[in-house]
PDB file of C-alpha atoms in Angstrom:
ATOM      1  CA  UNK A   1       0.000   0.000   0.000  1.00  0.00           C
ATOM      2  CA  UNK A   2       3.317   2.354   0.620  1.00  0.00           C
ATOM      3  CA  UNK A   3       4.310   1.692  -2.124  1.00  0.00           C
ATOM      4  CA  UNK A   4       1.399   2.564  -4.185  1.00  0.00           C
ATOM      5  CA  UNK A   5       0.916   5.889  -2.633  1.00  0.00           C
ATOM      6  CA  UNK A   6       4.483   6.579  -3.255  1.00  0.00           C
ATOM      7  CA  UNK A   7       4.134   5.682  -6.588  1.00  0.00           C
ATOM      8  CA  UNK A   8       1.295   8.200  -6.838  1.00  0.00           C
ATOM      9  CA  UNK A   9       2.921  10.836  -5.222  1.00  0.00           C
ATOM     10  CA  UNK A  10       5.655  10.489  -7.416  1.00  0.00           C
ATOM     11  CA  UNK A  11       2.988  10.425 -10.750  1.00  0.00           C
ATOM     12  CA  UNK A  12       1.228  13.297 -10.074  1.00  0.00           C
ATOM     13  CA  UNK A  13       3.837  15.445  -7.969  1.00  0.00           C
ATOM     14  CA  UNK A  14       1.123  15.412  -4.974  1.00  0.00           C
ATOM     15  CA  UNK A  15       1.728  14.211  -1.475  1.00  0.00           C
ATOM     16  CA  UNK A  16      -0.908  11.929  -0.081  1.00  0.00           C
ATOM     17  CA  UNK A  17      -1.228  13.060   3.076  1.00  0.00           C
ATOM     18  CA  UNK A  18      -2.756   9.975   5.546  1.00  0.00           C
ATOM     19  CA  UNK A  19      -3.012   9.592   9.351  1.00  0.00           C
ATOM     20  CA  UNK A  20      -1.102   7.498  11.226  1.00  0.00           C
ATOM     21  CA  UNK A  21      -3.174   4.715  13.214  1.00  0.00           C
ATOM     22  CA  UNK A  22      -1.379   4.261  17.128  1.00  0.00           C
ATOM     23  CA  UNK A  23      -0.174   6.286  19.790  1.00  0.00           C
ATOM     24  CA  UNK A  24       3.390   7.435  18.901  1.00  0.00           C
ATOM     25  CA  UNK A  25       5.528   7.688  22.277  1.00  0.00           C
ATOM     26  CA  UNK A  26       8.050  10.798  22.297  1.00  0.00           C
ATOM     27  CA  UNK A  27      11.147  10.251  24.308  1.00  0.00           C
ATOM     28  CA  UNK A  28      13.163  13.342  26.030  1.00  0.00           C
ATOM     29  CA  UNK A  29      16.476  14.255  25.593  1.00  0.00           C
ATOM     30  CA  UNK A  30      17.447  11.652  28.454  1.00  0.00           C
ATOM     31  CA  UNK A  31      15.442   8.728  26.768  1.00  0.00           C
ATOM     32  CA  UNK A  32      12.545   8.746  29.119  1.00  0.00           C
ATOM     33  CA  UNK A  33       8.891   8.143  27.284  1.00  0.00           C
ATOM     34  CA  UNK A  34       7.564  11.510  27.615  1.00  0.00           C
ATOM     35  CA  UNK A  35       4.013   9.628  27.888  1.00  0.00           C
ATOM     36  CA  UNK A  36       5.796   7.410  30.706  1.00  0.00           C
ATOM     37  CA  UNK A  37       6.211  10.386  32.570  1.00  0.00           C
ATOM     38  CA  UNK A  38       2.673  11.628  32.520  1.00  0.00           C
ATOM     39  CA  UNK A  39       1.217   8.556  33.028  1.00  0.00           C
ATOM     40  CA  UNK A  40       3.282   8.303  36.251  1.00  0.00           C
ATOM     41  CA  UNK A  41       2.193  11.904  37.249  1.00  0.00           C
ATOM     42  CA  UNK A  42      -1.279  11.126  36.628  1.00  0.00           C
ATOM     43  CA  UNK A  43      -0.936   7.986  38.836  1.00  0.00           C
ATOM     44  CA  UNK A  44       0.466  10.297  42.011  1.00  0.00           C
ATOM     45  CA  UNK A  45      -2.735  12.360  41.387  1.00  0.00           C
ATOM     46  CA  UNK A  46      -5.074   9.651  41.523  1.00  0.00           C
ATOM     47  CA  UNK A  47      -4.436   8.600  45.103  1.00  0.00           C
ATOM     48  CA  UNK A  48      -5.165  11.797  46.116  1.00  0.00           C
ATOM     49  CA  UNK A  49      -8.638  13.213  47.482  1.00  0.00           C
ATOM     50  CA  UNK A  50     -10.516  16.256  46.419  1.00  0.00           C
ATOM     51  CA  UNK A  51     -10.308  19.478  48.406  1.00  0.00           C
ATOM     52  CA  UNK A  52     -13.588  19.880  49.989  1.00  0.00           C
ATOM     53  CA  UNK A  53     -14.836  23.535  49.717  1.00  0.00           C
ATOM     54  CA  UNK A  54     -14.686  25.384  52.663  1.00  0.00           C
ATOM     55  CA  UNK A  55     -17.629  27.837  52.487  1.00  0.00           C
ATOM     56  CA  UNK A  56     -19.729  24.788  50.090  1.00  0.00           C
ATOM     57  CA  UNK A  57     -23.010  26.636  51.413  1.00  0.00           C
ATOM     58  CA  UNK A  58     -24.120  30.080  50.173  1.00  0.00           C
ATOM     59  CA  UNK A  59     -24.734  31.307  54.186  1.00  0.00           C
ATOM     60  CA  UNK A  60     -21.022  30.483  54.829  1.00  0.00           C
ATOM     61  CA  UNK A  61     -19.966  32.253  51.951  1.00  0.00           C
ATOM     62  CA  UNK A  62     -22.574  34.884  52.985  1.00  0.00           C
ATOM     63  CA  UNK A  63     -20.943  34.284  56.933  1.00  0.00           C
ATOM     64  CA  UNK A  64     -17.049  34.652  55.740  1.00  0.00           C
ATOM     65  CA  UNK A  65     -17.971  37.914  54.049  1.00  0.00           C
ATOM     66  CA  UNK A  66     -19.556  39.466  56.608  1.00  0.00           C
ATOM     67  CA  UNK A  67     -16.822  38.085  59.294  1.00  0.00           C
ATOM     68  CA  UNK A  68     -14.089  39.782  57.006  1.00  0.00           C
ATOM     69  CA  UNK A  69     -16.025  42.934  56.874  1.00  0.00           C
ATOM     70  CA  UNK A  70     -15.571  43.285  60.375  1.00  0.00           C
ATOM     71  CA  UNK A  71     -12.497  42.268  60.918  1.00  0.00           C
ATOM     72  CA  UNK A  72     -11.702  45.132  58.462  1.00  0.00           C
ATOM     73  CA  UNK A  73     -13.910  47.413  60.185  1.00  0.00           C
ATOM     74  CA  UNK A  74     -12.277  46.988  63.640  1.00  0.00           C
ATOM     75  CA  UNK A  75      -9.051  47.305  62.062  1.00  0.00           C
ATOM     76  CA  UNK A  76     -10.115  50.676  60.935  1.00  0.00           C
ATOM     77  CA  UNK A  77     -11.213  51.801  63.904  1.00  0.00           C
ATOM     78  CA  UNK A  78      -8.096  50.518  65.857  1.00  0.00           C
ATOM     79  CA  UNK A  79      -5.972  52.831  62.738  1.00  0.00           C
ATOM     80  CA  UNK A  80      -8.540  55.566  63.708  1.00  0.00           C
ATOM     81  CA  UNK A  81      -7.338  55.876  66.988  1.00  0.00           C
ATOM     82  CA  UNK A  82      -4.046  55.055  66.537  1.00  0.00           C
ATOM     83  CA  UNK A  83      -3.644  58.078  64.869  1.00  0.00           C
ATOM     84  CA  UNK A  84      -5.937  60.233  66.947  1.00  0.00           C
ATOM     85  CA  UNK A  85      -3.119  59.625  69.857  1.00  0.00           C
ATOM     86  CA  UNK A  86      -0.395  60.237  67.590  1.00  0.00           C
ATOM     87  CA  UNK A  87      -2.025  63.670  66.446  1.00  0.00           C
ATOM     88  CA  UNK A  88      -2.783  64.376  70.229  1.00  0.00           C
ATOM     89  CA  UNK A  89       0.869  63.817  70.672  1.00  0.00           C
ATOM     90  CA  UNK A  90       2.173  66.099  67.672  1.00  0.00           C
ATOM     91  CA  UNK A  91       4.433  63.249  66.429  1.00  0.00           C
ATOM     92  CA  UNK A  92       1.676  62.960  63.058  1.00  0.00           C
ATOM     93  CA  UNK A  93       3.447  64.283  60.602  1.00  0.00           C
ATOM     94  CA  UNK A  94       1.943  63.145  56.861  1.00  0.00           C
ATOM     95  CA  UNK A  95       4.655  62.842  53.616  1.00  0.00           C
TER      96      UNK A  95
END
């Protein structure tokens, strides 16, 4: 069948292009099966579990929000003060 096509490539000046059937394996510079080295990746994946989502429900998403929120708030205020004393001690000076 090669030989055929070659002949009619060489005929009609045209390449027959065709696809080749099987899984070629590539090999690295160091000779190692490039597919090898996936497959062996994939393997150390497999044995491990998915991460379970921490806020899975929409009121814990709802519940982190809000906690950060306040957290941010009460850092505020803490900054607020912070430089309240410093301007009641005239060491404030903005750049």
């Amino acid at each position: 069948r090669r030989e055929r096509e070659a002949a009619a490539a060489a005929d009609d000046g045209w390449t027959l292009v065709t696809s080749k059937r099987g899984r070629r394996k590539t090999r690295d510079a160091k000779g190692t099966a490039v597919g090898a080295v996936a497959a062996a990746v994939a393997e150390g994946n497999r044995g491990k579990a998915a991460p379970v989502a921490e806020s899975f429900y929409r009121f814990q998403r709802r519940e982190k929000r809000r906690d950060e929120l306040l957290e941010l708030r009460k850092k505020f205020e803490k900054d607020k003060q912070k430089i309240a004393e410093m301007r009641a001690a005239r060491k404030f000076r903005p750049s």
